[in-house]
Amino acid sequence: MASKPKSFRLRGTPTSQQREREYDRERDQRPGRQWYKTYRWQCERAEFLALPENQFCRRCEQAGLLNAGHLTMHGDMQSNPRRMHLVVDHIKRHHGNERLFWDWSNWQPLCPDHHDIVKQAEERAASPHR
Ligand SMILES: [Zn+2]
């Protein structure tokens, strides 16, 4: 089998796609990661996002902006088609706690921008040496 070409790190700020991949990779190492791959998660996530009260990013809403995921957190049109959707965020980190993971009262819809902010804060909290 041919060996994969060596990848190198780009300088500067990562693109949102790189950040997403980075996050997926990081998330894949967290306790509870297996639940994101379940049929149950796919179903419940879709059901949750279909509720009338979950049509807009919770944080944008608090700032007076109705964002169904099609806008950036500043209210501009989102240009990245991969980021035009709401994300189900765990308000309290579940840390592999099954009850917290599946508890809808611990879920909130966020736009990708706000989800990034939450993730970055979590990552900072998780690795204080960075
Ligand atoms: Zn938002």
CSV table of N, CA and C and ligand atoms in Angstrom, one decimal:
chain,number,residue,atom,x,y,z
A,1,MET,N,0.8,-1.2,0.0
A,1,MET,CA,0.0,0.0,0.0
A,1,MET,C,0.9,1.2,0.0
A,2,ALA,N,0.5,2.2,-0.8
A,2,ALA,CA,1.3,3.4,-0.9
A,2,ALA,C,1.1,4.2,0.4
A,3,SER,N,2.2,4.8,0.8
A,3,SER,CA,2.1,5.6,2.0
A,3,SER,C,1.5,7.0,1.7
A,4,LYS,N,0.8,7.5,2.6
A,4,LYS,CA,0.1,8.8,2.4
A,4,LYS,C,1.2,9.9,2.4
A,5,PRO,N,1.0,10.9,1.5
A,5,PRO,CA,1.9,12.0,1.5
A,5,PRO,C,1.9,12.7,2.9
A,6,LYS,N,3.1,13.2,3.3
A,6,LYS,CA,3.1,13.8,4.5
A,6,LYS,C,2.4,15.2,4.5
A,7,SER,N,1.5,15.4,5.5
A,7,SER,CA,0.8,16.7,5.5
A,7,SER,C,1.6,17.7,6.3
A,8,PHE,N,1.4,18.9,5.9
A,8,PHE,CA,2.1,19.9,6.7
A,8,PHE,C,1.1,21.0,7.2
A,9,ARG,N,1.4,21.6,8.2
A,9,ARG,CA,0.5,22.6,8.8
A,9,ARG,C,0.6,23.9,8.1
A,10,LEU,N,-0.5,24.5,7.8
A,10,LEU,CA,-0.6,25.8,7.2
A,10,LEU,C,-0.4,26.8,8.3
A,11,ARG,N,0.3,27.9,7.9
A,11,ARG,CA,0.4,29.0,8.9
A,11,ARG,C,-0.8,29.8,9.0
A,12,GLY,N,-1.0,30.6,10.0
A,12,GLY,CA,-2.1,31.5,10.1
A,12,GLY,C,-3.3,30.8,10.6
A,13,THR,N,-4.4,31.6,10.5
A,13,THR,CA,-5.7,31.1,11.1
A,13,THR,C,-6.2,29.9,10.3
A,14,PRO,N,-6.7,28.9,10.9
A,14,PRO,CA,-7.3,27.8,10.2
A,14,PRO,C,-8.6,28.2,9.6
A,15,THR,N,-9.0,27.6,8.4
A,15,THR,CA,-10.3,27.9,7.8
A,15,THR,C,-11.3,27.2,8.7
A,16,SER,N,-12.6,27.6,8.5
A,16,SER,CA,-13.6,27.0,9.3
A,16,SER,C,-13.7,25.5,9.0
A,17,GLN,N,-13.4,25.1,7.8
A,17,GLN,CA,-13.4,23.7,7.5
A,17,GLN,C,-12.4,22.9,8.3
A,18,GLN,N,-11.2,23.5,8.4
A,18,GLN,CA,-10.1,22.9,9.2
A,18,GLN,C,-10.5,22.9,10.6
A,19,ARG,N,-11.2,23.9,11.1
A,19,ARG,CA,-11.6,24.0,12.5
A,19,ARG,C,-12.7,22.9,12.7
A,20,GLU,N,-13.5,22.7,11.8
A,20,GLU,CA,-14.6,21.7,11.9
A,20,GLU,C,-13.9,20.3,12.0
A,21,ARG,N,-13.0,20.0,11.1
A,21,ARG,CA,-12.3,18.7,11.1
A,21,ARG,C,-11.5,18.5,12.4
A,22,GLU,N,-10.9,19.6,12.8
A,22,GLU,CA,-10.1,19.6,14.1
A,22,GLU,C,-11.1,19.2,15.3
A,23,TYR,N,-12.2,19.9,15.2
A,23,TYR,CA,-13.2,19.7,16.3
A,23,TYR,C,-13.7,18.2,16.2
A,24,ASP,N,-14.0,17.7,15.0
A,24,ASP,CA,-14.5,16.3,14.9
A,24,ASP,C,-13.4,15.4,15.5
A,25,ARG,N,-12.2,15.7,15.1
A,25,ARG,CA,-11.1,14.8,15.6
A,25,ARG,C,-11.0,14.8,17.1
A,26,GLU,N,-11.1,16.0,17.6
A,26,GLU,CA,-11.0,16.2,19.1
A,26,GLU,C,-12.2,15.5,19.8
A,27,ARG,N,-13.4,15.8,19.2
A,27,ARG,CA,-14.6,15.2,19.8
A,27,ARG,C,-14.5,13.7,19.8
A,28,ASP,N,-13.9,13.1,18.7
A,28,ASP,CA,-13.8,11.7,18.6
A,28,ASP,C,-13.0,11.1,19.8
A,29,GLN,N,-12.3,11.9,20.5
A,29,GLN,CA,-11.6,11.3,21.6
A,29,GLN,C,-12.2,11.6,23.0
A,30,ARG,N,-13.4,12.2,22.9
A,30,ARG,CA,-14.1,12.5,24.2
A,30,ARG,C,-14.9,11.4,24.6
A,31,PRO,N,-15.1,11.2,25.9
A,31,PRO,CA,-16.1,10.3,26.4
A,31,PRO,C,-17.5,10.6,25.8
A,32,GLY,N,-18.2,9.6,25.4
A,32,GLY,CA,-19.5,9.8,24.9
A,32,GLY,C,-19.6,10.0,23.4
A,33,ARG,N,-18.4,10.0,22.7
A,33,ARG,CA,-18.3,10.2,21.3
A,33,ARG,C,-19.1,9.2,20.5
A,34,GLN,N,-19.2,8.0,21.0
A,34,GLN,CA,-20.0,6.9,20.3
A,34,GLN,C,-21.4,7.3,20.1
A,35,TRP,N,-22.0,8.1,21.0
A,35,TRP,CA,-23.4,8.4,21.0
A,35,TRP,C,-23.7,9.3,19.8
A,36,TYR,N,-22.7,10.1,19.3
A,36,TYR,CA,-23.0,11.0,18.2
A,36,TYR,C,-23.2,10.2,16.9
A,37,LYS,N,-22.7,8.9,16.9
A,37,LYS,CA,-22.8,8.1,15.7
A,37,LYS,C,-24.0,7.2,15.7
A,38,THR,N,-24.9,7.4,16.7
A,38,THR,CA,-26.0,6.5,16.8
A,38,THR,C,-27.2,7.0,16.0
A,39,TYR,N,-28.0,6.1,15.7
A,39,TYR,CA,-29.3,6.4,15.0
A,39,TYR,C,-30.2,7.2,15.9
A,40,ARG,N,-30.1,6.9,17.2
A,40,ARG,CA,-30.9,7.6,18.2
A,40,ARG,C,-30.5,9.1,18.2
A,41,TRP,N,-29.2,9.4,18.1
A,41,TRP,CA,-28.8,10.8,18.1
A,41,TRP,C,-29.3,11.5,16.9
A,42,GLN,N,-29.2,10.8,15.7
A,42,GLN,CA,-29.6,11.4,14.5
A,42,GLN,C,-31.1,11.8,14.6
A,43,CYS,N,-31.9,10.8,15.1
A,43,CYS,CA,-33.3,11.0,15.2
A,43,CYS,C,-33.7,12.1,16.2
A,44,GLU,N,-33.1,12.0,17.4
A,44,GLU,CA,-33.5,13.0,18.4
A,44,GLU,C,-33.0,14.4,18.1
A,45,ARG,N,-31.9,14.5,17.5
A,45,ARG,CA,-31.4,15.8,17.1
A,45,ARG,C,-32.3,16.4,16.1
A,46,ALA,N,-32.8,15.6,15.1
A,46,ALA,CA,-33.7,16.1,14.1
A,46,ALA,C,-35.0,16.5,14.7
A,47,GLU,N,-35.5,15.7,15.7
A,47,GLU,CA,-36.8,16.0,16.3
A,47,GLU,C,-36.6,17.3,17.1
A,48,PHE,N,-35.5,17.4,17.8
A,48,PHE,CA,-35.3,18.6,18.7
A,48,PHE,C,-35.3,19.9,17.8
A,49,LEU,N,-34.6,19.8,16.7
A,49,LEU,CA,-34.4,21.0,15.8
A,49,LEU,C,-35.7,21.3,15.1
A,50,ALA,N,-36.7,20.3,15.1
A,50,ALA,CA,-37.9,20.5,14.4
A,50,ALA,C,-38.9,21.2,15.4
A,51,LEU,N,-38.7,21.3,16.7
A,51,LEU,CA,-39.6,22.0,17.6
A,51,LEU,C,-39.6,23.5,17.3
A,52,PRO,N,-40.9,24.1,17.4
A,52,PRO,CA,-41.0,25.5,17.1
A,52,PRO,C,-40.1,26.4,17.9
A,53,GLU,N,-39.8,26.0,19.1
A,53,GLU,CA,-38.9,26.9,20.0
A,53,GLU,C,-37.4,26.7,19.6
A,54,ASN,N,-37.1,25.8,18.7
A,54,ASN,CA,-35.7,25.6,18.4
A,54,ASN,C,-35.4,25.9,17.0
A,55,GLN,N,-36.1,26.9,16.4
A,55,GLN,CA,-35.9,27.3,15.0
A,55,GLN,C,-34.7,28.3,14.9
A,56,PHE,N,-34.3,28.9,16.0
A,56,PHE,CA,-33.3,29.9,15.9
A,56,PHE,C,-32.2,29.7,16.9
A,57,CYS,N,-31.0,30.2,16.5
A,57,CYS,CA,-29.8,30.1,17.5
A,57,CYS,C,-30.2,30.8,18.8
A,58,ARG,N,-30.0,30.1,19.9
A,58,ARG,CA,-30.4,30.6,21.2
A,58,ARG,C,-29.6,31.9,21.5
A,59,ARG,N,-28.3,31.9,21.2
A,59,ARG,CA,-27.5,33.1,21.5
A,59,ARG,C,-27.8,34.3,20.6
A,60,CYS,N,-28.0,34.0,19.3
A,60,CYS,CA,-28.4,35.1,18.4
A,60,CYS,C,-29.7,35.7,18.9
A,61,GLU,N,-30.6,34.9,19.3
A,61,GLU,CA,-31.9,35.3,19.8
A,61,GLU,C,-31.8,36.2,21.0
A,62,GLN,N,-30.9,35.8,21.9
A,62,GLN,CA,-30.6,36.7,23.1
A,62,GLN,C,-30.1,38.0,22.7
A,63,ALA,N,-29.4,38.1,21.5
A,63,ALA,CA,-28.9,39.4,21.0
A,63,ALA,C,-29.9,40.1,20.1
A,64,GLY,N,-31.1,39.5,20.0
A,64,GLY,CA,-32.1,40.2,19.2
A,64,GLY,C,-32.0,39.8,17.7
A,65,LEU,N,-31.4,38.7,17.4
A,65,LEU,CA,-31.2,38.3,16.0
A,65,LEU,C,-31.9,37.0,15.8
A,66,LEU,N,-32.8,36.9,14.8
A,66,LEU,CA,-33.4,35.6,14.5
A,66,LEU,C,-32.6,34.9,13.4
A,67,ASN,N,-31.8,33.9,13.9
A,67,ASN,CA,-30.9,33.2,13.0
A,67,ASN,C,-31.2,31.8,12.9
A,68,ALA,N,-31.7,31.3,11.8
A,68,ALA,CA,-32.1,29.9,11.6
A,68,ALA,C,-30.8,29.1,11.1
A,69,GLY,N,-29.7,29.7,11.3
A,69,GLY,CA,-28.4,29.0,10.9
A,69,GLY,C,-27.9,29.5,9.5
A,70,HIS,N,-28.8,30.4,8.9
A,70,HIS,CA,-28.4,30.9,7.6
A,70,HIS,C,-27.6,32.2,7.7
A,71,LEU,N,-27.4,32.7,8.9
A,71,LEU,CA,-26.7,34.0,9.1
A,71,LEU,C,-25.5,33.7,9.9
A,72,THR,N,-24.5,34.7,9.8
A,72,THR,CA,-23.4,34.7,10.8
A,72,THR,C,-24.0,35.3,12.0
A,73,MET,N,-23.2,35.2,13.1
A,73,MET,CA,-23.6,35.8,14.4
A,73,MET,C,-23.8,37.3,14.3
A,74,HIS,N,-23.2,37.9,13.2
A,74,HIS,CA,-23.4,39.3,13.1
A,74,HIS,C,-24.5,39.7,12.2
A,75,GLY,N,-25.3,38.7,11.7
A,75,GLY,CA,-26.5,39.0,10.9
A,75,GLY,C,-26.2,39.0,9.4
A,76,ASP,N,-25.0,38.7,9.0
A,76,ASP,CA,-24.7,38.7,7.6
A,76,ASP,C,-25.1,37.3,7.0
A,77,MET,N,-25.3,37.3,5.7
A,77,MET,CA,-25.6,36.0,5.1
A,77,MET,C,-24.4,35.0,5.3
A,78,GLN,N,-24.6,33.8,5.7
A,78,GLN,CA,-23.6,32.8,5.8
A,78,GLN,C,-23.2,32.4,4.4
A,79,SER,N,-21.9,32.4,4.1
A,79,SER,CA,-21.5,32.1,2.7
A,79,SER,C,-21.0,30.7,2.6
A,80,ASN,N,-20.7,30.0,3.7
A,80,ASN,CA,-20.3,28.6,3.6
A,80,ASN,C,-21.4,27.7,3.7
A,81,PRO,N,-21.8,27.0,2.6
A,81,PRO,CA,-23.0,26.1,2.6
A,81,PRO,C,-22.9,25.0,3.7
A,82,ARG,N,-21.7,24.7,4.1
A,82,ARG,CA,-21.6,23.6,5.2
A,82,ARG,C,-21.9,24.2,6.5
A,83,ARG,N,-22.1,25.5,6.7
A,83,ARG,CA,-22.4,26.1,8.0
A,83,ARG,C,-23.7,26.7,8.0
A,84,MET,N,-24.6,26.3,7.1
A,84,MET,CA,-26.0,27.0,7.1
A,84,MET,C,-27.0,26.1,7.8
A,85,HIS,N,-26.7,25.7,9.0
A,85,HIS,CA,-27.7,24.9,9.7
A,85,HIS,C,-27.4,25.1,11.2
A,86,LEU,N,-28.4,24.8,12.0
A,86,LEU,CA,-28.3,24.9,13.4
A,86,LEU,C,-27.6,23.6,14.0
A,87,VAL,N,-26.9,23.8,15.1
A,87,VAL,CA,-26.2,22.7,15.7
A,87,VAL,C,-26.8,22.5,17.1
A,88,VAL,N,-27.0,21.2,17.5
A,88,VAL,CA,-27.4,20.9,18.8
A,88,VAL,C,-26.2,21.0,19.8
A,89,ASP,N,-26.3,21.9,20.7
A,89,ASP,CA,-25.2,22.0,21.7
A,89,ASP,C,-25.6,21.6,23.0
A,90,HIS,N,-24.7,20.9,23.7
A,90,HIS,CA,-24.9,20.6,25.1
A,90,HIS,C,-24.6,21.8,26.0
A,91,ILE,N,-25.6,22.3,26.7
A,91,ILE,CA,-25.4,23.5,27.5
A,91,ILE,C,-24.3,23.2,28.6
A,92,LYS,N,-24.5,22.1,29.3
A,92,LYS,CA,-23.5,21.6,30.3
A,92,LYS,C,-22.8,20.5,29.6
A,93,ARG,N,-21.5,20.6,29.7
A,93,ARG,CA,-20.7,19.5,29.0
A,93,ARG,C,-21.0,18.2,29.7
A,94,HIS,N,-21.2,17.1,28.9
A,94,HIS,CA,-21.7,15.9,29.4
A,94,HIS,C,-20.6,15.0,29.9
A,95,HIS,N,-19.3,15.2,29.4
A,95,HIS,CA,-18.2,14.4,29.9
A,95,HIS,C,-18.5,12.9,30.0
A,96,GLY,N,-19.2,12.5,29.0
A,96,GLY,CA,-19.5,11.0,28.9
A,96,GLY,C,-20.6,10.6,29.9
A,97,ASN,N,-21.3,11.6,30.5
A,97,ASN,CA,-22.4,11.3,31.3
A,97,ASN,C,-23.7,11.1,30.5
A,98,GLU,N,-24.2,9.9,30.5
A,98,GLU,CA,-25.2,9.5,29.5
A,98,GLU,C,-26.5,10.3,29.8
A,99,ARG,N,-26.8,10.5,31.0
A,99,ARG,CA,-28.0,11.3,31.4
A,99,ARG,C,-28.0,12.7,30.8
A,100,LEU,N,-26.8,13.4,31.0
A,100,LEU,CA,-26.7,14.7,30.5
A,100,LEU,C,-26.7,14.8,29.0
A,101,PHE,N,-26.1,13.7,28.4
A,101,PHE,CA,-26.0,13.7,27.0
A,101,PHE,C,-27.3,13.7,26.3
A,102,TRP,N,-28.2,12.9,26.8
A,102,TRP,CA,-29.5,12.7,26.2
A,102,TRP,C,-30.6,13.6,26.8
A,103,ASP,N,-30.3,14.4,27.7
A,103,ASP,CA,-31.3,15.3,28.4
A,103,ASP,C,-31.6,16.5,27.5
A,104,TRP,N,-32.8,16.5,26.9
A,104,TRP,CA,-33.1,17.6,26.0
A,104,TRP,C,-33.1,19.0,26.7
A,105,SER,N,-33.3,19.0,28.0
A,105,SER,CA,-33.3,20.3,28.7
A,105,SER,C,-31.8,20.8,28.8
A,106,ASN,N,-30.9,19.9,28.4
A,106,ASN,CA,-29.5,20.3,28.4
A,106,ASN,C,-29.0,20.6,27.0
A,107,TRP,N,-30.0,20.7,26.1
A,107,TRP,CA,-29.7,20.9,24.7
A,107,TRP,C,-30.1,22.3,24.3
A,108,GLN,N,-29.4,22.9,23.4
A,108,GLN,CA,-29.8,24.2,22.8
A,108,GLN,C,-29.4,24.3,21.3
A,109,PRO,N,-30.2,24.9,20.5
A,109,PRO,CA,-29.8,25.1,19.1
A,109,PRO,C,-28.8,26.3,19.0
A,110,LEU,N,-27.7,26.1,18.3
A,110,LEU,CA,-26.8,27.2,18.1
A,110,LEU,C,-26.4,27.3,16.6
A,111,CYS,N,-26.1,28.5,16.2
A,111,CYS,CA,-25.6,28.7,14.8
A,111,CYS,C,-24.1,28.2,14.9
A,112,PRO,N,-23.6,27.9,13.7
A,112,PRO,CA,-22.2,27.4,13.7
A,112,PRO,C,-21.2,28.4,14.4
A,113,ASP,N,-21.4,29.7,14.1
A,113,ASP,CA,-20.5,30.7,14.8
A,113,ASP,C,-20.6,30.6,16.3
A,114,HIS,N,-21.8,30.6,16.8
A,114,HIS,CA,-21.8,30.5,18.3
A,114,HIS,C,-21.4,29.2,18.8
A,115,HIS,N,-21.6,28.1,18.0
A,115,HIS,CA,-21.1,26.8,18.5
A,115,HIS,C,-19.6,26.8,18.5
A,116,ASP,N,-18.9,27.5,17.5
A,116,ASP,CA,-17.5,27.6,17.5
A,116,ASP,C,-17.0,28.3,18.8
A,117,ILE,N,-17.7,29.4,19.2
A,117,ILE,CA,-17.3,30.1,20.4
A,117,ILE,C,-17.4,29.3,21.6
A,118,VAL,N,-18.5,28.5,21.7
A,118,VAL,CA,-18.6,27.6,22.8
A,118,VAL,C,-17.5,26.5,22.8
A,119,LYS,N,-17.3,26.0,21.7
A,119,LYS,CA,-16.2,25.0,21.5
A,119,LYS,C,-14.9,25.5,21.9
A,120,GLN,N,-14.6,26.7,21.5
A,120,GLN,CA,-13.3,27.3,21.7
A,120,GLN,C,-13.1,27.6,23.2
A,121,ALA,N,-14.2,28.0,23.9
A,121,ALA,CA,-14.1,28.3,25.3
A,121,ALA,C,-13.9,26.9,26.0
A,122,GLU,N,-14.6,25.9,25.6
A,122,GLU,CA,-14.4,24.6,26.2
A,122,GLU,C,-13.0,24.1,26.0
A,123,GLU,N,-12.5,24.3,24.8
A,123,GLU,CA,-11.1,23.8,24.6
A,123,GLU,C,-10.1,24.5,25.4
A,124,ARG,N,-10.3,25.8,25.6
A,124,ARG,CA,-9.4,26.6,26.5
A,124,ARG,C,-9.5,26.1,27.9
A,125,ALA,N,-10.8,25.8,28.3
A,125,ALA,CA,-11.0,25.4,29.7
A,125,ALA,C,-10.3,24.0,29.8
A,126,ALA,N,-10.4,23.2,28.8
A,126,ALA,CA,-9.9,21.8,28.9
A,126,ALA,C,-8.4,21.8,28.9
A,127,SER,N,-7.7,22.8,28.2
A,127,SER,CA,-6.3,22.8,28.2
A,127,SER,C,-5.7,24.1,28.6
A,128,PRO,N,-5.6,24.4,29.8
A,128,PRO,CA,-5.2,25.7,30.3
A,128,PRO,C,-3.8,26.1,30.0
A,129,HIS,N,-3.0,25.1,29.6
A,129,HIS,CA,-1.6,25.4,29.2
A,129,HIS,C,-1.5,26.0,27.9
A,130,ARG,N,-2.5,25.9,27.0
A,130,ARG,CA,-2.4,26.5,25.7
A,130,ARG,C,-2.6,28.0,25.7
B,1,ZN,ZN,-25.8,32.4,16.9
